[in-house]
Short mmCIF file of C-alpha atoms in Angstrom, two decimals:
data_model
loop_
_atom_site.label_atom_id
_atom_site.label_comp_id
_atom_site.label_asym_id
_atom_site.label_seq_id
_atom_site.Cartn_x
_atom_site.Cartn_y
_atom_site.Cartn_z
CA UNK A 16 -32.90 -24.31 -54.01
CA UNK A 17 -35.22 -25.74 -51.02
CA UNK A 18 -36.27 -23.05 -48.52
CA UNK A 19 -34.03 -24.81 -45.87
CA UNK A 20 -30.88 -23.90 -47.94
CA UNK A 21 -31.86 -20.53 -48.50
CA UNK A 22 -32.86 -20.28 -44.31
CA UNK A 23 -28.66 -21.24 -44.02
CA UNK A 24 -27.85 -18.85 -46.28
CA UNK A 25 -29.42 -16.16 -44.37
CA UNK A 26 -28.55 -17.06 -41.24
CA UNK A 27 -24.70 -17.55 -42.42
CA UNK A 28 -24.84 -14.13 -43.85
CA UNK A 29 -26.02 -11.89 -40.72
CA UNK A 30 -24.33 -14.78 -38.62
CA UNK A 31 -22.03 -12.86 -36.00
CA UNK A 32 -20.36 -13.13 -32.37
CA UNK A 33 -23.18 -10.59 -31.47
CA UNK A 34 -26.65 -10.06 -30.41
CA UNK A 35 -28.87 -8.63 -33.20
CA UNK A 36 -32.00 -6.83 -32.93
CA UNK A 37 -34.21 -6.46 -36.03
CA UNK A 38 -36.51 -3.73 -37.07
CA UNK A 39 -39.91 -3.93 -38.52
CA UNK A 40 -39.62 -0.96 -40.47
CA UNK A 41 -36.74 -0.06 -42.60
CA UNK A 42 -35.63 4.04 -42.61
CA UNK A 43 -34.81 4.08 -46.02
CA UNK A 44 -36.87 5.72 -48.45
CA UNK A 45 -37.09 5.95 -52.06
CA UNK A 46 -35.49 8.59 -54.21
CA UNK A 47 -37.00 10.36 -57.12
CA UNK A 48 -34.52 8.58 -59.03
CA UNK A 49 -36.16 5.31 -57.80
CA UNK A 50 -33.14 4.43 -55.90
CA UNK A 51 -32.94 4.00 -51.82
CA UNK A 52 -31.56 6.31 -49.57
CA UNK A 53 -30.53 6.05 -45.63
CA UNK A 54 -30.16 9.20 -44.10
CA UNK A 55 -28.53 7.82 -40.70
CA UNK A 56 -26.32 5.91 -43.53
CA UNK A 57 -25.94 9.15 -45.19
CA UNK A 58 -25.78 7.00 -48.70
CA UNK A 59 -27.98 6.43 -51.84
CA UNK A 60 -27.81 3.08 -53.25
CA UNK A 61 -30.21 1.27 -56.70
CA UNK A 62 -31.53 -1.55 -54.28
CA UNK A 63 -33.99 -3.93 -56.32
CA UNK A 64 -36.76 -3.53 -53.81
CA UNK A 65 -36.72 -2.01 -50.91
CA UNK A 66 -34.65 -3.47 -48.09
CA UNK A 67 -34.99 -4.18 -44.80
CA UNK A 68 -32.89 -3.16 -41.43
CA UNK A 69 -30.97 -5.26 -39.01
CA UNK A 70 -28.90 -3.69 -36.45
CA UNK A 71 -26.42 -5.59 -34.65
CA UNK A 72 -24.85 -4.84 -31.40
CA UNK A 73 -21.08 -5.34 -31.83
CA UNK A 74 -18.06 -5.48 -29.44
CA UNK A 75 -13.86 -5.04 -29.80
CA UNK A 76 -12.85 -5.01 -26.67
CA UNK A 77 -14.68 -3.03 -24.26
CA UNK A 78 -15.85 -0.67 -27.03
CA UNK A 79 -19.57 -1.29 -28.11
CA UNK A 80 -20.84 -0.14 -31.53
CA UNK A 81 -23.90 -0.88 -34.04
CA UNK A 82 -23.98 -2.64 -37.35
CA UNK A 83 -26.74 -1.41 -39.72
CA UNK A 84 -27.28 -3.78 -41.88
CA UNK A 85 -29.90 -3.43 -44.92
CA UNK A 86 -31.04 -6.29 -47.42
CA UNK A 87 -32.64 -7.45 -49.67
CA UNK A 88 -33.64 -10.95 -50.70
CA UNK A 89 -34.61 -10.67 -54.39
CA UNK A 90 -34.89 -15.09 -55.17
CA UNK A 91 -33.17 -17.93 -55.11
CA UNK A 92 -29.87 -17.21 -54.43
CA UNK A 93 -29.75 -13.29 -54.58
CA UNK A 94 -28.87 -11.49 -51.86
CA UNK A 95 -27.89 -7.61 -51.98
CA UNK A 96 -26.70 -5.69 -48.95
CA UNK A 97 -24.95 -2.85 -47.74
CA UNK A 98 -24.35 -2.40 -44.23
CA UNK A 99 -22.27 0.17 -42.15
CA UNK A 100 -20.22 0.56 -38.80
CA UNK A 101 -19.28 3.33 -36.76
CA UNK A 102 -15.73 1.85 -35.47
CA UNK A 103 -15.04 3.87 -32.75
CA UNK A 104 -12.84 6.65 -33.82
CA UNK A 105 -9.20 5.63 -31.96
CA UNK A 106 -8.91 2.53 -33.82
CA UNK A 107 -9.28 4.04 -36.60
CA UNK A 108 -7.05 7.22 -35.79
CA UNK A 109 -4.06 4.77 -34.03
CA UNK A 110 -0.88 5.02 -36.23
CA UNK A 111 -0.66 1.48 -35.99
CA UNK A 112 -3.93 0.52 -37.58
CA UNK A 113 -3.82 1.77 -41.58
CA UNK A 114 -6.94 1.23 -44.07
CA UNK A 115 -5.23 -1.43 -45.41
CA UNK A 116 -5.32 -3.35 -42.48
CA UNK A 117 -8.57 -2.41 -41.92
CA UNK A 118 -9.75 -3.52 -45.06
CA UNK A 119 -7.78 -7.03 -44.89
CA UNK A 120 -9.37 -7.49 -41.66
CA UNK A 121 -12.85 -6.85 -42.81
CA UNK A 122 -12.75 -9.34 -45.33
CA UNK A 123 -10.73 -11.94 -42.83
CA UNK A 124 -13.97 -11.55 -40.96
CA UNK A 125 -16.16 -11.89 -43.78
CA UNK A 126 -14.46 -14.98 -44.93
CA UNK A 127 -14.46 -16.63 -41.54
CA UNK A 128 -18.12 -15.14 -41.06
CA UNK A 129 -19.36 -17.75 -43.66
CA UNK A 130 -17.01 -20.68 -42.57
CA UNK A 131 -14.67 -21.40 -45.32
CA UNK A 132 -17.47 -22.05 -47.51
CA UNK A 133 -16.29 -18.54 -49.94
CA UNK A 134 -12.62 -17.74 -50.28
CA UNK A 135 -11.17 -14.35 -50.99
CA UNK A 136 -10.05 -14.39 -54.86
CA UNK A 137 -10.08 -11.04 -55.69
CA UNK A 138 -9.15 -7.95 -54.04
CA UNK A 139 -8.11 -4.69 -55.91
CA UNK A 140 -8.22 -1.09 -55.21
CA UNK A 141 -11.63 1.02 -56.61
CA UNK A 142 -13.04 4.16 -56.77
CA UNK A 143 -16.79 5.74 -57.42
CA UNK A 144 -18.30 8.88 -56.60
CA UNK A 145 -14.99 10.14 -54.92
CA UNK A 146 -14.75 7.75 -52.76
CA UNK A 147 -11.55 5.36 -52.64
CA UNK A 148 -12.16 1.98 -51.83
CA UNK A 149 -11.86 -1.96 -52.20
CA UNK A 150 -13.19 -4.56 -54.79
CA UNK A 151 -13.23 -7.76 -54.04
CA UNK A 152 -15.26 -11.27 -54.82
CA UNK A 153 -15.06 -14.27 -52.96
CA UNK A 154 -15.90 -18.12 -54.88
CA UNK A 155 -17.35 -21.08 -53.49
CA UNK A 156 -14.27 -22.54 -51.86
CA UNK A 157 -13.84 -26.45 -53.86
CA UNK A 158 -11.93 -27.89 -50.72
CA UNK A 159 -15.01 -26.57 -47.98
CA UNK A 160 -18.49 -28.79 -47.28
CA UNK A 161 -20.69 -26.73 -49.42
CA UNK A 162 -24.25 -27.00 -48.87
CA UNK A 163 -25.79 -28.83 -51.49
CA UNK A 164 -27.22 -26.51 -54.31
CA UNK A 165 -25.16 -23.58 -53.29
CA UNK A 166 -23.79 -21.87 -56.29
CA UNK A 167 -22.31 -18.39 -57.30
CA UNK A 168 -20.44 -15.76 -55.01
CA UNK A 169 -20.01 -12.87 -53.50
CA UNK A 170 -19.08 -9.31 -54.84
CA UNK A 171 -18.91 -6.47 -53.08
CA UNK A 172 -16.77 -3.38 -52.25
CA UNK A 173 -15.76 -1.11 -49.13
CA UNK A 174 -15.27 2.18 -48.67
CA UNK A 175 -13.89 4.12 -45.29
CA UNK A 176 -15.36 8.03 -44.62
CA UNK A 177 -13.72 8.81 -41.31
CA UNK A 178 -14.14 5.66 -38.74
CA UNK A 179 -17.27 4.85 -40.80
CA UNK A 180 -17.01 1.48 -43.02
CA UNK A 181 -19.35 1.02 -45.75
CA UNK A 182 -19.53 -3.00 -47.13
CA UNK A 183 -21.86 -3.31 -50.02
CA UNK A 184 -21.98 -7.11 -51.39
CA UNK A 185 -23.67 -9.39 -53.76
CA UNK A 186 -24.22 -12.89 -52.49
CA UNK A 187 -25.72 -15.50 -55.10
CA UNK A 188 -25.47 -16.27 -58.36
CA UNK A 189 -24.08 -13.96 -61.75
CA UNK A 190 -26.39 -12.24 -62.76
CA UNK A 191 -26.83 -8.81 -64.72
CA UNK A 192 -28.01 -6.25 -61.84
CA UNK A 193 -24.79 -6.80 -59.79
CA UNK A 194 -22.52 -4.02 -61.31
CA UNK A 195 -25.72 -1.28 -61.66
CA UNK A 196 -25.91 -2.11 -57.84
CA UNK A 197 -22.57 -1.79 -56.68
CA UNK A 198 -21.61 0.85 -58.78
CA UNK A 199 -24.41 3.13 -57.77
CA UNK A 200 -23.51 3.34 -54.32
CA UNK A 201 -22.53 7.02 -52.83
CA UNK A 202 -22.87 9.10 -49.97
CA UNK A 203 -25.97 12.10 -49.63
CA UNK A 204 -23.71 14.71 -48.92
#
């Protein structure tokens, strides 16, 4: 894959309607059990390496909130991430919005977020470390103009605690590390 590819593939994947400001250093630190830990996150995850931070200012409506967003470009095509949002906490408490929705939504986003390039063909309930959750993986989509070179998917799952989403995705091509990564996600405390 030429570097200009892999410069899309970036930008496609922390493209948003928002203004982003990135940090030089990262917050996370490693755990004894050579994994990576945010405590603002409040989460332990087995990055490969150790990621770096981009937080996005966000907006629904008037309400403003923060997306912290932590990756980790590993080669050609390999892409982990986990990011999280503080939704502000009536939208998630409104008895018309349920986690369903809120899940559906997130991943309507995600798929628009890379421009019908991926479409959604999997989505199934999950669960890990006590936390209840969704699966899903999007393919390259065969009907979308796919850059040239561009091969694999993504995987990923997310998890609500309170008006806090967790996404944790995969974006490249199969390869062994995926599960270890998205299976060792959980919270600190």
């Amino acid at each position: 894959m030429n570097k200009n590819l892999l410069i899309i593939l970036l930008t496609i994947f922390t493209l948003n309607s928002c203004q982003s400001q990135s940090k030089d250093k990262t917050e996370m630190y490693k755990t004894e059990s050579d994994e990576y830990a945010s405590e603002s996150g409040n989460f332990i995850i087995d990055f490969p390496m150790k990621p770096k931070l981009q937080v996005i200012d966000n907006q629904i409506g008037m309400d403003k909130y923060k997306i912290h967003n932590y990756q980790v470009v590993a080669g050609q095509q390999m892409i982990y991430m986990a990011e999280y949002i503080d939704f502000p906490e009536y939208i998630m408490k409104s008895e018309s919005w349920s986690k369903e929705q809120a899940y559906n939504q997130i991943l309507k986003t995600l798929e628009a977020k890379y421009g019908g390039v991926f479409k959604l063909t999997k989505q199934e309930p999950t669960e890990q470390h006590n936390l209840n959750g969704q699966y899903f993986e999007f393919s390259l989509n065969p009907n979308a103009n796919v850059p040239r070179g561009l091969k694999g998917g993504i995987k990923g799952k997310i998890f609500f605690v309170g008006n806090r989403s967790y996404q944790i995705m995969y974006l490249g091509e199969e390869q062994v590390l995926i599960e270890q990564f998205l299976n060792s996600f959980r919270l600190i405390k």
